[in-house]
Coordinates of C-alpha atoms and ligand atoms in Angstrom, one line a residue:
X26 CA 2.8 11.9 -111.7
X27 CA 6.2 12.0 -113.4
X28 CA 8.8 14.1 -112.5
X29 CA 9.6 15.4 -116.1
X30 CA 6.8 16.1 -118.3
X31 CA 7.1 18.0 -121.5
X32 CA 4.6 20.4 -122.6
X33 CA 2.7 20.4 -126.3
X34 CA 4.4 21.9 -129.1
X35 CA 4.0 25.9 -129.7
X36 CA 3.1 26.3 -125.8
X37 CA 4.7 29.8 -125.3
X38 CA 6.5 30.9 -122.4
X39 CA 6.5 34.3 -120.7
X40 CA 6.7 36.5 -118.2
X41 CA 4.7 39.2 -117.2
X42 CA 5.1 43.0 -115.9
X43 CA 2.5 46.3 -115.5
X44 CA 2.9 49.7 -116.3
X45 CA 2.5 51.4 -112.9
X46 CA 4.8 48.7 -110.8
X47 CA 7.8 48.9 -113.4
X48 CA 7.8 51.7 -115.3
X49 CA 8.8 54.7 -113.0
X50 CA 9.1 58.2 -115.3
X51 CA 6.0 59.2 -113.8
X52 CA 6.1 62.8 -115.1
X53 CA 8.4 62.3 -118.3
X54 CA 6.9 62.8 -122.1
X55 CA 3.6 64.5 -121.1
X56 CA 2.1 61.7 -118.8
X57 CA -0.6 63.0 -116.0
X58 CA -1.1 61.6 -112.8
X59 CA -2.8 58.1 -112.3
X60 CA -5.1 57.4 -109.4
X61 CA -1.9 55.1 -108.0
X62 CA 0.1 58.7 -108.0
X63 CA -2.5 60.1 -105.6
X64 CA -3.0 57.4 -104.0
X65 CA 0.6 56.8 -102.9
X66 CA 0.5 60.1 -101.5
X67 CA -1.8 59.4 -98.5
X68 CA 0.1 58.7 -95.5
X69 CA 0.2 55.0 -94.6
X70 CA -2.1 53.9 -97.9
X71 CA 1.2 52.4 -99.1
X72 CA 3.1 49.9 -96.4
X73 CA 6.4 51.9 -96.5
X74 CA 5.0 55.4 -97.8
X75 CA 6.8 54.8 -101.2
X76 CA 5.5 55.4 -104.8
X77 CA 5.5 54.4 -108.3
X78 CA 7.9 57.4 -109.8
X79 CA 11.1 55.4 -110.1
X80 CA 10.0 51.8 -109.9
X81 CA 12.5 49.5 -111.7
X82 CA 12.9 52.3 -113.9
X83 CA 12.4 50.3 -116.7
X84 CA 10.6 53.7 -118.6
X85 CA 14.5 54.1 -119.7
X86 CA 16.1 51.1 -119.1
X87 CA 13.6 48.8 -121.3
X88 CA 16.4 47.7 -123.5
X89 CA 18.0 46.1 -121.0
X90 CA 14.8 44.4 -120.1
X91 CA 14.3 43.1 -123.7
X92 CA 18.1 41.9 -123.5
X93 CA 17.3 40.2 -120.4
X94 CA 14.1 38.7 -121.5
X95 CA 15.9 37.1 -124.3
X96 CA 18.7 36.0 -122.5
X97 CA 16.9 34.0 -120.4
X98 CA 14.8 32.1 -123.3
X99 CA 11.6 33.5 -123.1
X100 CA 9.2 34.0 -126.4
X101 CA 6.5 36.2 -125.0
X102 CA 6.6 39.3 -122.7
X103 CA 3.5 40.5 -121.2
X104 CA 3.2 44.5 -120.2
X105 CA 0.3 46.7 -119.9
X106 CA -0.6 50.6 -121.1
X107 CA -0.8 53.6 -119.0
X108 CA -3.6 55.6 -120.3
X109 CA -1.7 58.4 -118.6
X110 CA 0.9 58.3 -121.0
X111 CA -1.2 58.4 -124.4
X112 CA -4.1 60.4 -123.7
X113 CA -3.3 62.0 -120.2
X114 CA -6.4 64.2 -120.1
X115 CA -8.3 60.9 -120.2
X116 CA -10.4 61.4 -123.2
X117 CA -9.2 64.0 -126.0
X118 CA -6.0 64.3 -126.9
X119 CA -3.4 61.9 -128.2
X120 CA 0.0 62.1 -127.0
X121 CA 2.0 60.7 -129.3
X122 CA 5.2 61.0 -127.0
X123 CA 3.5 58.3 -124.6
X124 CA 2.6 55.9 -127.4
X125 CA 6.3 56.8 -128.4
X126 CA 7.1 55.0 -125.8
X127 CA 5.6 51.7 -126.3
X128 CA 6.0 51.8 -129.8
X129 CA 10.0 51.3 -129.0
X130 CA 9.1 48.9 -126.4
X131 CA 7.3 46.6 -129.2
X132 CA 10.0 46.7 -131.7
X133 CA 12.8 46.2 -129.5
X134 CA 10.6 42.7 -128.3
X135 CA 10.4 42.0 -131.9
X136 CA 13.8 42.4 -133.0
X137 CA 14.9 39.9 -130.0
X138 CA 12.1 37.7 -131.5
X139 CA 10.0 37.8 -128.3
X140 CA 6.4 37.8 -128.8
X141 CA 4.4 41.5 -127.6
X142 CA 1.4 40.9 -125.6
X143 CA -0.3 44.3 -124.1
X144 CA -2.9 44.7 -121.8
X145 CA -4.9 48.2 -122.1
X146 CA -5.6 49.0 -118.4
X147 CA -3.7 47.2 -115.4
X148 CA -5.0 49.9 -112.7
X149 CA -3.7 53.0 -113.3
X150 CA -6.2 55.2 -114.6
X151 CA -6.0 58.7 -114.9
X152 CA -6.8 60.8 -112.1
X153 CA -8.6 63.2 -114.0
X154 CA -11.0 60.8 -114.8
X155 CA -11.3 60.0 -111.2
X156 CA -11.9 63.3 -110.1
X157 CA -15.2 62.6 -112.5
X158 CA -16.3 59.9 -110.5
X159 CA -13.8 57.4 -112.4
X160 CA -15.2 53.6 -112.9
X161 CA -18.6 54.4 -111.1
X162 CA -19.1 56.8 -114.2
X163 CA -20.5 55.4 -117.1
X164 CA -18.7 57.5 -119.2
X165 CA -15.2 56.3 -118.6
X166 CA -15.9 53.0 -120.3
X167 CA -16.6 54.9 -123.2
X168 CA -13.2 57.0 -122.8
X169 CA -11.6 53.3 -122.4
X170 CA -13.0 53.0 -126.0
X171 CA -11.5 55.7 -127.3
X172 CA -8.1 55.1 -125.3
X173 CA -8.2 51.6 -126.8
X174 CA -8.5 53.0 -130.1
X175 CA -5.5 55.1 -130.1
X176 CA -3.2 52.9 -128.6
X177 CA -4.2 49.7 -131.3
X178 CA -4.6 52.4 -133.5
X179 CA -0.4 52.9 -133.6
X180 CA 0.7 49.3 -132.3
X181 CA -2.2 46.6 -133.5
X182 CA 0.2 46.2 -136.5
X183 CA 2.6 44.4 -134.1
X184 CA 1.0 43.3 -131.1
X185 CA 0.7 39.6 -131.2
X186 CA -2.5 39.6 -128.2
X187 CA -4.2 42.4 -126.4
X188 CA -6.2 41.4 -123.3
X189 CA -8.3 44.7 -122.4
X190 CA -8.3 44.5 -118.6
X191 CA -6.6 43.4 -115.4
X192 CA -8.5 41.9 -112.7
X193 CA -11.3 43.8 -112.9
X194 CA -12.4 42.2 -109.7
X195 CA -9.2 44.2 -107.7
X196 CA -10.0 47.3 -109.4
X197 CA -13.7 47.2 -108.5
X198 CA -13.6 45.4 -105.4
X199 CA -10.4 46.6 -103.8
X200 CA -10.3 49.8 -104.9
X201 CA -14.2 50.9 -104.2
X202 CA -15.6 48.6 -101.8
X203 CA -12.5 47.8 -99.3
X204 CA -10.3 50.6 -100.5
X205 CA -6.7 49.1 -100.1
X206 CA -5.9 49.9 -103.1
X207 CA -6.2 53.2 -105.5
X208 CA -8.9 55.3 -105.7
X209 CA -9.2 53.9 -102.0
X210 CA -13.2 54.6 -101.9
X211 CA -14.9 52.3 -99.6
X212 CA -18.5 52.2 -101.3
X213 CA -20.3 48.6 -102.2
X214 CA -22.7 50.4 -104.1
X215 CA -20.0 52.0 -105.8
X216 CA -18.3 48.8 -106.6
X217 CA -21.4 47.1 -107.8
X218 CA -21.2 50.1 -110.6
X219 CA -17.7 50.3 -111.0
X220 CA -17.4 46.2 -111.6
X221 CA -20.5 46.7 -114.6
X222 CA -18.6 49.3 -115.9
X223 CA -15.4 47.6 -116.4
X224 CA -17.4 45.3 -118.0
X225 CA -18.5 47.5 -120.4
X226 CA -15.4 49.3 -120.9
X227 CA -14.4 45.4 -121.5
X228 CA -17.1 44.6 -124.2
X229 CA -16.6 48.4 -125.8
X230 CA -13.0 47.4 -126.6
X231 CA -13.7 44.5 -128.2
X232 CA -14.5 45.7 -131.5
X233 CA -12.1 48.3 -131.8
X234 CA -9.4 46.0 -131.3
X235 CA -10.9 43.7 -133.6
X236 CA -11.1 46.8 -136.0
X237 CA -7.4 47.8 -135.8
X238 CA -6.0 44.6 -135.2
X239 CA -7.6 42.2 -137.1
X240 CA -4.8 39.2 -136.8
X241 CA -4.3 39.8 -133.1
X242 CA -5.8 38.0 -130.7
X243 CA -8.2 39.9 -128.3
X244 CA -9.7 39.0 -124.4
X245 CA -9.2 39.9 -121.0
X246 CA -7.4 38.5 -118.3
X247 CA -9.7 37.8 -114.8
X248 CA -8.5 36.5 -111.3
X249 CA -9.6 33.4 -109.9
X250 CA -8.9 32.2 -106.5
X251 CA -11.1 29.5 -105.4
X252 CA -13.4 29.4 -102.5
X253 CA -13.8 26.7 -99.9
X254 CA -16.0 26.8 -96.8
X255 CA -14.1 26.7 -93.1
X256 CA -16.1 23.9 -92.0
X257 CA -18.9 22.0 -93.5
X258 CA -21.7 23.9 -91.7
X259 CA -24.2 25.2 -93.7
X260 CA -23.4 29.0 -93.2
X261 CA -20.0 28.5 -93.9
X262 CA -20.9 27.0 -97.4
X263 CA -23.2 30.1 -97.8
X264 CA -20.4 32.5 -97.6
X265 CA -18.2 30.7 -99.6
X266 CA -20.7 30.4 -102.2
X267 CA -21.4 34.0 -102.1
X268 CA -17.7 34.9 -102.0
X269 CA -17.2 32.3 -105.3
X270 CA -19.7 34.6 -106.9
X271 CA -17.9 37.9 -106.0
X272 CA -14.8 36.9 -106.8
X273 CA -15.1 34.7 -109.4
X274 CA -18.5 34.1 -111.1
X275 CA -19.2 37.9 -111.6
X276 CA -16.5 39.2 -114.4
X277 CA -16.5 35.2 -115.8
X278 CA -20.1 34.9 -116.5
X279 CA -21.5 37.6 -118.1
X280 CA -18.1 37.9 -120.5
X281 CA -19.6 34.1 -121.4
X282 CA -23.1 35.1 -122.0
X283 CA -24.8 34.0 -118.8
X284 CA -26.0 37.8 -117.0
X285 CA -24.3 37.9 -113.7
X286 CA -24.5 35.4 -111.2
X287 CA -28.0 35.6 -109.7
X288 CA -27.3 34.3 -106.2
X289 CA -24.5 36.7 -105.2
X290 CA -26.3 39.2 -106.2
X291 CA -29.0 38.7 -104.8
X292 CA -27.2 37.7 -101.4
X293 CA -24.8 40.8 -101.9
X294 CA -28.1 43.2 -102.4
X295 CA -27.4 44.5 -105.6
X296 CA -29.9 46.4 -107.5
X297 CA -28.6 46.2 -110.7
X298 CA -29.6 49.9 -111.9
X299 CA -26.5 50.4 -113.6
X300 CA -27.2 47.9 -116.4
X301 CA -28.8 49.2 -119.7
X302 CA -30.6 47.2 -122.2
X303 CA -27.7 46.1 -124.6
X304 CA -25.1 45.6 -122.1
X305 CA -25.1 42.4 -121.3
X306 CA -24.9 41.5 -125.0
X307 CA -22.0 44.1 -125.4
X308 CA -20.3 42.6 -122.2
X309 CA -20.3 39.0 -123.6
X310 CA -18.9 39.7 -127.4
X311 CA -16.8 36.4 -128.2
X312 CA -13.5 36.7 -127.1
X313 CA -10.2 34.8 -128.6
X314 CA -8.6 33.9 -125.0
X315 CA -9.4 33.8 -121.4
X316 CA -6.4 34.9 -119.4
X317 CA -5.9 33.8 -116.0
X318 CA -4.0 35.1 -113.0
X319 CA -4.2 32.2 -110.3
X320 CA -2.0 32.6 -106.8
X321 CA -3.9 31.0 -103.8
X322 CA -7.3 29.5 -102.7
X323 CA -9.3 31.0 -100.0
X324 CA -11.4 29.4 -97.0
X325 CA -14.7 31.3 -95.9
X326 CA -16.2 31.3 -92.6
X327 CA -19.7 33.0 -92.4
X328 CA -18.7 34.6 -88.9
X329 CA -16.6 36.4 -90.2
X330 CA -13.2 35.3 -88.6
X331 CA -9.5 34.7 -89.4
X332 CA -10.0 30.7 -91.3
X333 CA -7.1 28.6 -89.9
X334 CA -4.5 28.3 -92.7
X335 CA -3.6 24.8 -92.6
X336 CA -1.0 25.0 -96.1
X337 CA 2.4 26.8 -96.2
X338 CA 2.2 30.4 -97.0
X339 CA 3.9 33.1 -99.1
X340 CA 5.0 36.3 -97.9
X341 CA 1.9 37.0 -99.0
X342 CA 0.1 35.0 -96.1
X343 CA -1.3 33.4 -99.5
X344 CA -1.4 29.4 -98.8
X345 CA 0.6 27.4 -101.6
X346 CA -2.3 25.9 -102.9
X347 CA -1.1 24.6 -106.6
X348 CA -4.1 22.4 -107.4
X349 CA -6.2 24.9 -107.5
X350 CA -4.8 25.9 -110.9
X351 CA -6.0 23.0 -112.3
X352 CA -9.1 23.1 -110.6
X353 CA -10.0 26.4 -112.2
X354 CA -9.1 25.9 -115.4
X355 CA -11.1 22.4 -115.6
X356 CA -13.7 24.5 -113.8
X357 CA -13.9 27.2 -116.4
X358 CA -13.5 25.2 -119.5
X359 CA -16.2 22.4 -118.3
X360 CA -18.4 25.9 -117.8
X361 CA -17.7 28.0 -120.4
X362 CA -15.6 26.0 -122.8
X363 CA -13.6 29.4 -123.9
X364 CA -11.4 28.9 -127.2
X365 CA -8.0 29.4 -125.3
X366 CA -6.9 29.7 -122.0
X367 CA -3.3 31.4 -121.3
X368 CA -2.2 31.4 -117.6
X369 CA -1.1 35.7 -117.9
X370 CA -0.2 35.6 -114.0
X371 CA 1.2 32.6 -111.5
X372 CA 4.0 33.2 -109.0
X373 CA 5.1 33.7 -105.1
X374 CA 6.6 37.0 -103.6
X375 CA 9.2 35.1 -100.7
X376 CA 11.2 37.1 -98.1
X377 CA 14.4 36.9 -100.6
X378 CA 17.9 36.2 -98.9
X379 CA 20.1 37.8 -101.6
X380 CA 24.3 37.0 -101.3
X381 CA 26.5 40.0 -102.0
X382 CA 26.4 40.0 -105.3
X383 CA 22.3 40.3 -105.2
X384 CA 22.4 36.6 -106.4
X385 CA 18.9 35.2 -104.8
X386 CA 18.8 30.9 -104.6
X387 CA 14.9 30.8 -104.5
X388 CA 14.3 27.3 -104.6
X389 CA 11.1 27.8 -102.8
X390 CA 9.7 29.9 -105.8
X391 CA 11.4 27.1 -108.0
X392 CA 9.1 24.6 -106.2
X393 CA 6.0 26.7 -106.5
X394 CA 6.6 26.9 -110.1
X395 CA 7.1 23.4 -110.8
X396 CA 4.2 22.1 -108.7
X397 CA 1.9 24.7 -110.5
X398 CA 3.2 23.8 -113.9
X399 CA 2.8 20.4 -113.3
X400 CA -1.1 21.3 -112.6
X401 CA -1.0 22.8 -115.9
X402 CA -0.1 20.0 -117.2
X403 CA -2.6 18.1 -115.9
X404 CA -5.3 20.3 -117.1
X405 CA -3.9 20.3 -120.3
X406 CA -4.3 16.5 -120.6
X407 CA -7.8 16.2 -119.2
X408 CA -8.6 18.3 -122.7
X409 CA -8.5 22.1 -121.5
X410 CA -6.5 24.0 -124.6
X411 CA -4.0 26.1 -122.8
X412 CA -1.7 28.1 -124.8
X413 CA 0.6 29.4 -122.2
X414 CA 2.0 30.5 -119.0
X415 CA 3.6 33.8 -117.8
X416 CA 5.6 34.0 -114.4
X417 CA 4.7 36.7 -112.4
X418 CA 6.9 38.9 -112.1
X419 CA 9.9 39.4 -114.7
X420 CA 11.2 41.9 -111.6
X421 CA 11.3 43.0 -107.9
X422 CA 8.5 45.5 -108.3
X423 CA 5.8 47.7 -106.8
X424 CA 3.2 45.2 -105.2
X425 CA 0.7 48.2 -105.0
X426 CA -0.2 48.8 -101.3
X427 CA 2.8 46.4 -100.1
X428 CA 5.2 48.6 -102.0
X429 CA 8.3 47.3 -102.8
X430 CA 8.3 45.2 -98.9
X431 CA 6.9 41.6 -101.1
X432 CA 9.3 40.4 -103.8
X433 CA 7.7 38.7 -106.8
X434 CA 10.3 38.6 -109.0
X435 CA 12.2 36.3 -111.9
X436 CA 15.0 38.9 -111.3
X437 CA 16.0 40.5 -108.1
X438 CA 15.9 44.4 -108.6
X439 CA 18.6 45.9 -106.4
X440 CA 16.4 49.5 -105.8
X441 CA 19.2 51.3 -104.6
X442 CA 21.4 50.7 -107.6
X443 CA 18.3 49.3 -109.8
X444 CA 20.8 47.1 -111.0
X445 CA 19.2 43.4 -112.4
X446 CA 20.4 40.1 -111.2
X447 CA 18.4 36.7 -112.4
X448 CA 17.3 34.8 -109.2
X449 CA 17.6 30.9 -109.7
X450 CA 14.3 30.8 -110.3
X451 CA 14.7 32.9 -113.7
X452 CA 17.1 30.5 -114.5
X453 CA 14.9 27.3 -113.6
X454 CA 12.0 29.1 -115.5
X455 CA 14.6 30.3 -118.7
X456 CA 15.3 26.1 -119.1
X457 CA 11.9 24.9 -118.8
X458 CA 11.3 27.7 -121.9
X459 CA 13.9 26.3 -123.8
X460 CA 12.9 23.1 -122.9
X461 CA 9.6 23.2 -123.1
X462 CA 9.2 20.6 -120.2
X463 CA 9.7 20.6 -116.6
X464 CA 12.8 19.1 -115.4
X465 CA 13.4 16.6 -112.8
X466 CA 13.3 17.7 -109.3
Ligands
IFM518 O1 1.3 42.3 -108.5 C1 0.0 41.9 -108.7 C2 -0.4 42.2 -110.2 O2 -0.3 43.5 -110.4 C3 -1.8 41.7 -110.4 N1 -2.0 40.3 -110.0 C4 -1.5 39.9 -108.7 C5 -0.1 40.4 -108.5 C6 0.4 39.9 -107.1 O3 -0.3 40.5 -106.1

């Protein structure tokens, strides 16, 4: 492969942030508490006890964000919602100080000429609706609904793509079944119900955003990490199979029409009482894009043990695994054949070294983002139409139950001044936007 490969005209380039991780101003301008709030306040739920309420504190430094986004060349900036903000009871009342909010945040991204793209729920739901039994009740995907309508309502006008959800998978799986993450339940039944639900809030959304947004693009954005056996025995190809159907068969399939995948459930026992007759046909309403957050791969053993880890690792203990990209996209379009395809999450938190002026030389997040980019690529020419591809993360930021211990970021985030400094991998990334290819390395 060559060393420097140009991508095909219009390809955009972003980056990519969520409310709860950034944001901070967690009791400013009417918003409630989210279930990440709560959450954050059991001891030792979060690695070093911290929370969400300052963050990067970008609730009131967002035009310095926009400034930044633009100085480093990018065209497209991906954020998400908090429902807390606009209708903090959870269903009910609009608060317009909350939409406020993004409303400034859209217009400042169009006056630098950067490209808006929201997603409506990346995890933090609010906890009121959790105290009703949150995702496992039916009733909050029809609050998402309504949520969704309010906030496309007063922004559709501007907002290039919305992608409903998030990685439903995490919210379901790691925050019902395993509970390392907010609400922290540890219920499979109650994932199996909160994953449909999601679903449905998913397929709900659709027409309202299609409604108040008639020239945006609408979809969702899944998680795929790909599943190898430990071995070749044949118990060890079970569980990975089973695993590749948990992870990511379940959201992927039904969205494209095909019911959920009837092996895992059956060998993950569940009973499917949740699903009513139309769901399944709301659930898989056409969608414009598939967005796609790939990291890692994963090996399965069926015993249950630690897989050896032959590939470097992250700080994430997540194994640098950059063909997988293409091997999910190919995957996915030779399956599903989806219009578009946007890459909404790819990056590598590393154990930053910063100098003394909070200057970071990541060349080992350069490398992960040019041999991922040049798997893109590859897809790309073996005939799979993707549109785009935004770095995770834009900052430093709240990585959820790791706190703010695993660094993702573009841009180091100095948390005791919160002041920004581009890492050399923002810079890297700002050329190849510019450029539109990947340089020589
Ligand atoms: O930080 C998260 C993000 O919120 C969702 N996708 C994975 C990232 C890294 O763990």
């Amino acid at each position: 492969m060559p060393d420097s490969i140009s991508f095909p005209r219009n390809f955009l380039w972003g980056s990519a942030t969520s409310s709860f991780q950034i944001e901070g101003a967690t009791d400013e301008d009417g918003r409630s508490e989210s279930i990440w709030d709560r959450f954050c306040k059991q001891q030792d739920a979060i690695a070093d006890n911290s929370n969400g309420n300052v963050a990067c504190d970008h609730y009131h430094r967002y035009k310095e964000d926009v400034q930044l986004l633009s100085s480093l060349g990018l065209q497209a900036y991906r954020f998400s919602i908090a429902w807390p903000r606009v209708i903090p009871a959870g269903t009910g009342a609009i608060n317009q100080k909350g939409l406020d909010f993004y409303d400034r945040l859209v217009d400042e991204l169009l006056n630098a000429n950067i490209s808006p793209y929201a997603t409506l729920y990346h995890w933090d739901l609010p906890q009121i609706l959790e105290d009703k039994n949150g995702w496992v009740n039916r009733d909050t995907a029809y609050a998402f609904a309504d949520y969704t309508k309010a906030v496309v309502d007063r922004l559709g006008d501007r907002v290039a793509s919305w992608a409903t959800l998030n990685e439903p998978f995490v919210s379901a799986s790691l925050g019902y079944k395993t509970g390392e993450h907010a609400p922290g339940r540890k219920s499979p039944t109650d994932s199996f119900a909160a994953a449909h639900h999601l679903l449905l809030a998913h397929g709900l959304a659709m027409p309202v955003i299609r409604e108040f947004a008639p020239k945006s693009d609408a979809g969702i954005v899944l998680n795929f990490t790909p599943c190898y056996p430990a071995t070749d025995s044949a118990e060890d190809k079970k569980a990975a199979n089973t695993t590749d159907g948990w992870d990511n068969r379940w959201y992927v399939e039904p969205i494209a029409g095909l019911g959920y995948p009837a092996d895992a459930v059956e060998a993950l026992g569940w009973d499917q009482k949740e699903i009513q007759p139309d769901d399944l046909n709301i659930i898989s309403t056409p969608i414009d894009f598939l967005g796609i957050n790939y990291y890692t791969r994963q090996l399965q053993r069926a015993d249950g043990k630690e897989p050896v880890k032959p590939l470097p690792q992250t700080d994430m203990g997540w194994e640098i695994y950059p063909q997988g990209i293409y091997e999910t996209l190919t995957r996915l379009h030779n399956s599903h054949g989806f219009k578009k395809y946007f890459i909404t999450e790819n990056g590598a938190a590393f154990a930053d070294n910063a100098d003394e002026s909070d200057f970071v030389d990541d060349q080992n997040r350069v490398d992960y983002f040019h041999d991922h980019l040049q798997q893109v690529h590859r897809a790309i020419q073996s005939g799979v139409p993707v549109n785009g591809y935004f770095a995770w993360s834009l900052f430093d930021n709240f990585e959820w139950a790791f706190g703010y211990e695993k660094r993702f970021g573009l841009v180091r985030v100095n948390y005791e001044t919160l002041e920004r400094v581009p890492k050399a991998s923002a810079l890297w990334f700002g050329e190849v936007a510019k450029s539109n290819q990947i340089p020589e390395r």
